[in-house]
Coordinates of C-alpha atoms and ligand atoms in Angstrom, one line a residue:
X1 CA -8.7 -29.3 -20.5
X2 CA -6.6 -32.1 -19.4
X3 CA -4.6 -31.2 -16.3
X4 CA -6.7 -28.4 -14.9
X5 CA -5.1 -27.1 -11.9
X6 CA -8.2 -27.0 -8.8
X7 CA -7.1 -24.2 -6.7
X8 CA -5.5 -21.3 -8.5
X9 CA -4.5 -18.2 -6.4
X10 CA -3.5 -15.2 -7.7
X11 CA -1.3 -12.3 -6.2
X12 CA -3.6 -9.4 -8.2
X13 CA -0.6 -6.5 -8.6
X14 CA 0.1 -3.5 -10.3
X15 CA -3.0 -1.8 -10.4
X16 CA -0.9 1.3 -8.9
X17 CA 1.5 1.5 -11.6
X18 CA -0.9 0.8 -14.6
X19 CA -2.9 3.7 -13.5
X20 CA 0.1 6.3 -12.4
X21 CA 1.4 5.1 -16.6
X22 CA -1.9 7.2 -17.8
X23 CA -1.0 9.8 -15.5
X24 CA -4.6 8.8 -13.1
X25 CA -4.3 8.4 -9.7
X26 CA -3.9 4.6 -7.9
X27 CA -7.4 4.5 -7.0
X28 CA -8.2 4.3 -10.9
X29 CA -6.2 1.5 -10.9
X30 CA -8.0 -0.3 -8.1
X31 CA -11.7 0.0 -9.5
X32 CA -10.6 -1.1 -13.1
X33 CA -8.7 -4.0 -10.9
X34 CA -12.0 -4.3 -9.1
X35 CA -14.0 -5.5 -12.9
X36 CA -11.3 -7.5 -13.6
X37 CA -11.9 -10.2 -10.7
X38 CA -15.5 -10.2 -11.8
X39 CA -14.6 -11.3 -15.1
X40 CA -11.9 -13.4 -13.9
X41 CA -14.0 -15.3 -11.2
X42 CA -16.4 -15.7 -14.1
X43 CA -14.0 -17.3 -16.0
X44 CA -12.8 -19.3 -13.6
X45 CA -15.9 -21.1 -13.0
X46 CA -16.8 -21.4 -16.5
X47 CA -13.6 -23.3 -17.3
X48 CA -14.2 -25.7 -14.1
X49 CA -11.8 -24.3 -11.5
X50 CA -12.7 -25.6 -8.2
X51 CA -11.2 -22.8 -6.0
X52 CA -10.5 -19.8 -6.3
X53 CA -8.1 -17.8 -4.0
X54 CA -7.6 -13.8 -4.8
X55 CA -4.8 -11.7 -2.8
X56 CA -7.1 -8.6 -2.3
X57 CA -5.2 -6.8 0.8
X58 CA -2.2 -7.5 2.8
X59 CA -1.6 -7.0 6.2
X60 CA 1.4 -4.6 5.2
X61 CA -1.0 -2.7 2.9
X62 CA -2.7 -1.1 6.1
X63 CA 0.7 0.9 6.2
X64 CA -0.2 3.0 2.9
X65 CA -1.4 6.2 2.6
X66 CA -4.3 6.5 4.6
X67 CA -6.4 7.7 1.3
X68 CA -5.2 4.9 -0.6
X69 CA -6.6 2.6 2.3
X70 CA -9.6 4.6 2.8
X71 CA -10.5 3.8 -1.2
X72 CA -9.4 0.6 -0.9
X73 CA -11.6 -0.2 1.9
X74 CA -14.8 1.9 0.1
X75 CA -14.0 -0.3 -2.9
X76 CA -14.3 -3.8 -1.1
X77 CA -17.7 -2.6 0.5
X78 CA -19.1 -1.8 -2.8
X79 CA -17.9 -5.0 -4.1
X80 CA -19.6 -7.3 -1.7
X81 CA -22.5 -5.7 -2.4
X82 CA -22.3 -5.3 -6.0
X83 CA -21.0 -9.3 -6.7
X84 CA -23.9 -11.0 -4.7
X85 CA -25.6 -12.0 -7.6
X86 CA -22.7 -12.8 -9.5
X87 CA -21.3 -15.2 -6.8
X88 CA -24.9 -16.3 -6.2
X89 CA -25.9 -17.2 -9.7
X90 CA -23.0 -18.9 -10.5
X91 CA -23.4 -21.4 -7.4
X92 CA -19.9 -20.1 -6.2
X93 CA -19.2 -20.5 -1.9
X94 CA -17.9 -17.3 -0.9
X95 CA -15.0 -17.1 2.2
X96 CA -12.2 -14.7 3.1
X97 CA -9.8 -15.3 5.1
X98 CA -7.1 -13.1 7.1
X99 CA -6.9 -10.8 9.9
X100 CA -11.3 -9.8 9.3
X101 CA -10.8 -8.0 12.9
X102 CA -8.9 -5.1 11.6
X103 CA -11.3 -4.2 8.7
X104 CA -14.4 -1.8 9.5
X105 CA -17.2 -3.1 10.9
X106 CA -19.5 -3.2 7.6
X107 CA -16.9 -5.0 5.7
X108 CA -17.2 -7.9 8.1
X109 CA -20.8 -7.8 8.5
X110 CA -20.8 -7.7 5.0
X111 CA -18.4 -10.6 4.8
X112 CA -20.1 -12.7 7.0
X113 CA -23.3 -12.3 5.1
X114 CA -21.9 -13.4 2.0
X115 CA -20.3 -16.5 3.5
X116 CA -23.5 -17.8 5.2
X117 CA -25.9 -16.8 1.9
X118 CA -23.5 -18.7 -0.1
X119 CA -22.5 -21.5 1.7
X120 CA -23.9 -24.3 0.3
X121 CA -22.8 -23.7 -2.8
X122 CA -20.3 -26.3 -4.8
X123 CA -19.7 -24.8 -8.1
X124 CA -16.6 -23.4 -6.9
X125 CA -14.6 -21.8 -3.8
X126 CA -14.2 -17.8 -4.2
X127 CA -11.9 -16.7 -1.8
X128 CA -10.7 -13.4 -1.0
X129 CA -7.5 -12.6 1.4
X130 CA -7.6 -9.4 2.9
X131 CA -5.6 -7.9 6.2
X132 CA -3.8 -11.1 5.3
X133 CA 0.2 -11.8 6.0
X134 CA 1.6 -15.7 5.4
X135 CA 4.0 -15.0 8.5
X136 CA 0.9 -13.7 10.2
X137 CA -1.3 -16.5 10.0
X138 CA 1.6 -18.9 10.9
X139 CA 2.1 -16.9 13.8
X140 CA -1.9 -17.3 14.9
X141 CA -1.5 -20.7 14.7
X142 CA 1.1 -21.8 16.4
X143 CA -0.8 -19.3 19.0
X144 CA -3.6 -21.8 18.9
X145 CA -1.3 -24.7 19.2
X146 CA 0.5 -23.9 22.1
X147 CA -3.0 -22.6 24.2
X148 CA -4.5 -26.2 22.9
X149 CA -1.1 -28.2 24.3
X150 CA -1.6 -25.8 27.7
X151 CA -4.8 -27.3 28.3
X152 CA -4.1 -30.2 27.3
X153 CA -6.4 -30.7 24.2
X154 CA -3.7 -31.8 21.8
X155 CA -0.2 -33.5 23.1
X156 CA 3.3 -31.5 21.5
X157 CA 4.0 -35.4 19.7
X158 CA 0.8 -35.2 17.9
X159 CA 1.8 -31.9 15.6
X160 CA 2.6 -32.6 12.7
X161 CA 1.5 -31.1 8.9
X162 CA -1.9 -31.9 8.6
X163 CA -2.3 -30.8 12.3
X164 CA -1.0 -27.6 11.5
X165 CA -2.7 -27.3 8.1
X166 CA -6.3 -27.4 10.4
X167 CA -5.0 -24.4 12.7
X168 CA -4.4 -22.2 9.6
X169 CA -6.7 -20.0 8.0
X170 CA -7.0 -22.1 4.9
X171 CA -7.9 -25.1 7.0
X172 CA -11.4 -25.6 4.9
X173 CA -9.3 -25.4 1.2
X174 CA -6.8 -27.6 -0.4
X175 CA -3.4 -26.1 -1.0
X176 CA -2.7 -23.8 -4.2
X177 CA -2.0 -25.9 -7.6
X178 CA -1.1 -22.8 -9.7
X179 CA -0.3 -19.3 -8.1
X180 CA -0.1 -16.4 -10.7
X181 CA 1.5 -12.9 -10.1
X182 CA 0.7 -10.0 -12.5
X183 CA 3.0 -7.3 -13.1
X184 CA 6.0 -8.5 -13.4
X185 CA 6.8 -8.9 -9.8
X186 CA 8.7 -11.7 -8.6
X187 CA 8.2 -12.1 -5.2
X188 CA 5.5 -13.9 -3.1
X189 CA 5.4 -10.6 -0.9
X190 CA 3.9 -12.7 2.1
X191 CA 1.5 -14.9 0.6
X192 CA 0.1 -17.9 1.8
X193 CA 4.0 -19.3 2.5
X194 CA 3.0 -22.5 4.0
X195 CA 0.7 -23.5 1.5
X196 CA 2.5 -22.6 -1.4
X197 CA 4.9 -25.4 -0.8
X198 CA 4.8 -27.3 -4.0
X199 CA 2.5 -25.3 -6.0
X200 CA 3.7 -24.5 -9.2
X201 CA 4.2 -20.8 -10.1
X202 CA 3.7 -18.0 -13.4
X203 CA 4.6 -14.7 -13.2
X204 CA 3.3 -12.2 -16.1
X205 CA 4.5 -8.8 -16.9
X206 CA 1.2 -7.6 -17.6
X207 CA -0.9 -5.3 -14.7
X208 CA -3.8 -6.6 -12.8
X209 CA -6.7 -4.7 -14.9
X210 CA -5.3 -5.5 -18.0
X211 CA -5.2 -9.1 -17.2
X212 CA -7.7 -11.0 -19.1
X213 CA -9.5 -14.4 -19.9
X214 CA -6.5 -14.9 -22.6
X215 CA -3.5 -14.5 -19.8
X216 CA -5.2 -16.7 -17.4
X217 CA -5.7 -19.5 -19.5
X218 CA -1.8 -19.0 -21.1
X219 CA -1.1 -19.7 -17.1
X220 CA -3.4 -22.4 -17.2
X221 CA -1.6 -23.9 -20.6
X222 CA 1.5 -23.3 -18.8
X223 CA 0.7 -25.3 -16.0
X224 CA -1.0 -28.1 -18.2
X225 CA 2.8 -28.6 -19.3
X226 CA 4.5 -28.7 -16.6
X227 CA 5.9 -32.2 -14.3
X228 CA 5.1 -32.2 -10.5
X229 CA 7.4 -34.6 -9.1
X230 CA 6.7 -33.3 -5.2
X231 CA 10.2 -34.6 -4.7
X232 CA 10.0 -37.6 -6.8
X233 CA 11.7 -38.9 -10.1
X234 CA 9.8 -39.0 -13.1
X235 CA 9.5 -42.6 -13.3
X236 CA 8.1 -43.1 -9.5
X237 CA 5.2 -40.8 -11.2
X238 CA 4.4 -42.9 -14.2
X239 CA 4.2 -46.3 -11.1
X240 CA 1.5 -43.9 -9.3
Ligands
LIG301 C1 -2.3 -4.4 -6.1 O1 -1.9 -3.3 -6.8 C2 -3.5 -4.1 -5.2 C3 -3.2 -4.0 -3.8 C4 -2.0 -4.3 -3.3 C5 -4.2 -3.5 -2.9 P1 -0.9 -2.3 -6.2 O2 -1.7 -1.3 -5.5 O3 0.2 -3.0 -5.4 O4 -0.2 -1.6 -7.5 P2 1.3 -1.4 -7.7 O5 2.0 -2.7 -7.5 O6 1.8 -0.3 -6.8 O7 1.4 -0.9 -9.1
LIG302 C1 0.9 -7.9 -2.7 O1 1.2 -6.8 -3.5 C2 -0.4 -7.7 -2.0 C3 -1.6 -7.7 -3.0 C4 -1.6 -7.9 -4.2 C5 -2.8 -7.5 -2.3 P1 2.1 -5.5 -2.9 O2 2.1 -4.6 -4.0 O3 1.6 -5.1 -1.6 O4 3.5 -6.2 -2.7 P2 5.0 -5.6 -2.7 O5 5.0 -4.4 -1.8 O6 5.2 -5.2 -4.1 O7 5.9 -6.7 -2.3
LIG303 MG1 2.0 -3.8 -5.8

């Protein structure tokens, strides 16, 4: 492929509704959602996708149902177990990023397990958001900002973009190329808002655990296609 985008994210929705259709409850949804980003992941890799950044759990998600959070969270534990050897043998480096305080405690340890047993790996980024909110992370940052101007580490004149970019969660990943939503939503519903600044964007009707090898590579056509200009005119690109 020509024009491969290197960091794809992907806002993984509908899992919900796609169950509730076949009249099974949302937690259905969630584990076929669940064999999905295995084979997605896979995929990814195979096709040379450098990273790899998966909207698992938002920060406004803790507001659901307490069941539906409770399964959620059983999910995700049985995950990080159960994709070690898939992130392992396919030399992928695993990281999450987001709010990790507010999930239980065997999720982290779980997470942080994962991140030092794969972290020398460089066949491709695998990165999982979860407890995360865009305005959230922001927020932390200019936290960290404003205690580091306080004691004098970093002087107000100095901040600008790729200051702030280091203060973010994402500070170790290039921004997104191509973000994809499934289910016909078109909203970024709090997702990585900073860095989504020029990335380009494909929304597909279908639901997360029907998505398959096929629709990610017809968003991966579509990006192929498309003209980034990042505020230019065409012809300043062809001079580059
Ligand atoms: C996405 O599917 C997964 C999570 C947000 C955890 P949803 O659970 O949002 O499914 P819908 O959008 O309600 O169908
Ligand atoms: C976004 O989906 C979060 C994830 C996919 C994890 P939501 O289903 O929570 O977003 P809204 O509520 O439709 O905006
Ligand atoms: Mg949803």
């Amino acid at each position: 492929m020509k024009n491969l985008p290197s960091h794809v994210a992907i806002i993984m929705d509908g899992n919900g509704r796609w169950a509730n259709q076949q009249n099974k409850d949302r937690l259905f949804g969630h584990k076929q959602g669940a064999k999905v980003v295995r084979e997605i992941t896979e995929y990814a890799r195979e096709i040379g996708i450098k990273a790899l950044t998966l909207y698992a759990f938002s920060e406004q998600n803790w507001n659901r149902p307490q069941m539906e959070v409770k399964g959620l969270m059983n999910l995700l534990k049985e995950y990080l177990t159960s994709e070690k050897n898939t992130i392992l043998n396919n030399n992928i480096r695993f990281s999450c990023i987001g709010n990790l305080g507010k999930l239980p405690k065997i999720i982290q340890e779980s997470i942080v397990f994962l991140t030092n047993l794969s972290k020398n790996n460089d066949g491709m980024d695998l990165c999982l958001a979860l407890s995360y909110g865009g305005k959230e992370e922001i927020i932390d940052a200019v936290k960290k900002i404003s205690e580091d101007c306080m004691s004098g580490k970093i002087r107000p004149e100095k901040i600008n973009n790729e200051l702030f970019d280091s203060y973010l969660y994402t500070k170790n990943l290039p921004p997104p190329d191509l973000l994809i939503r499934t289910s016909g939503e078109r909203r970024i519903s709090n997702f990585l808002l900073w860095q989504l600044a020029y990335t380009e964007f494909y929304f597909i009707d279908v639901p997360w655990p029907q998505f398959s090898k096929e629709h990610f590579l017809m968003a991966i056509e579509s990006f192929e296609k498309r003209e980034r200009r990042f505020g230019l005119i065409s012809t300043q690109l062809k001079e580059i």
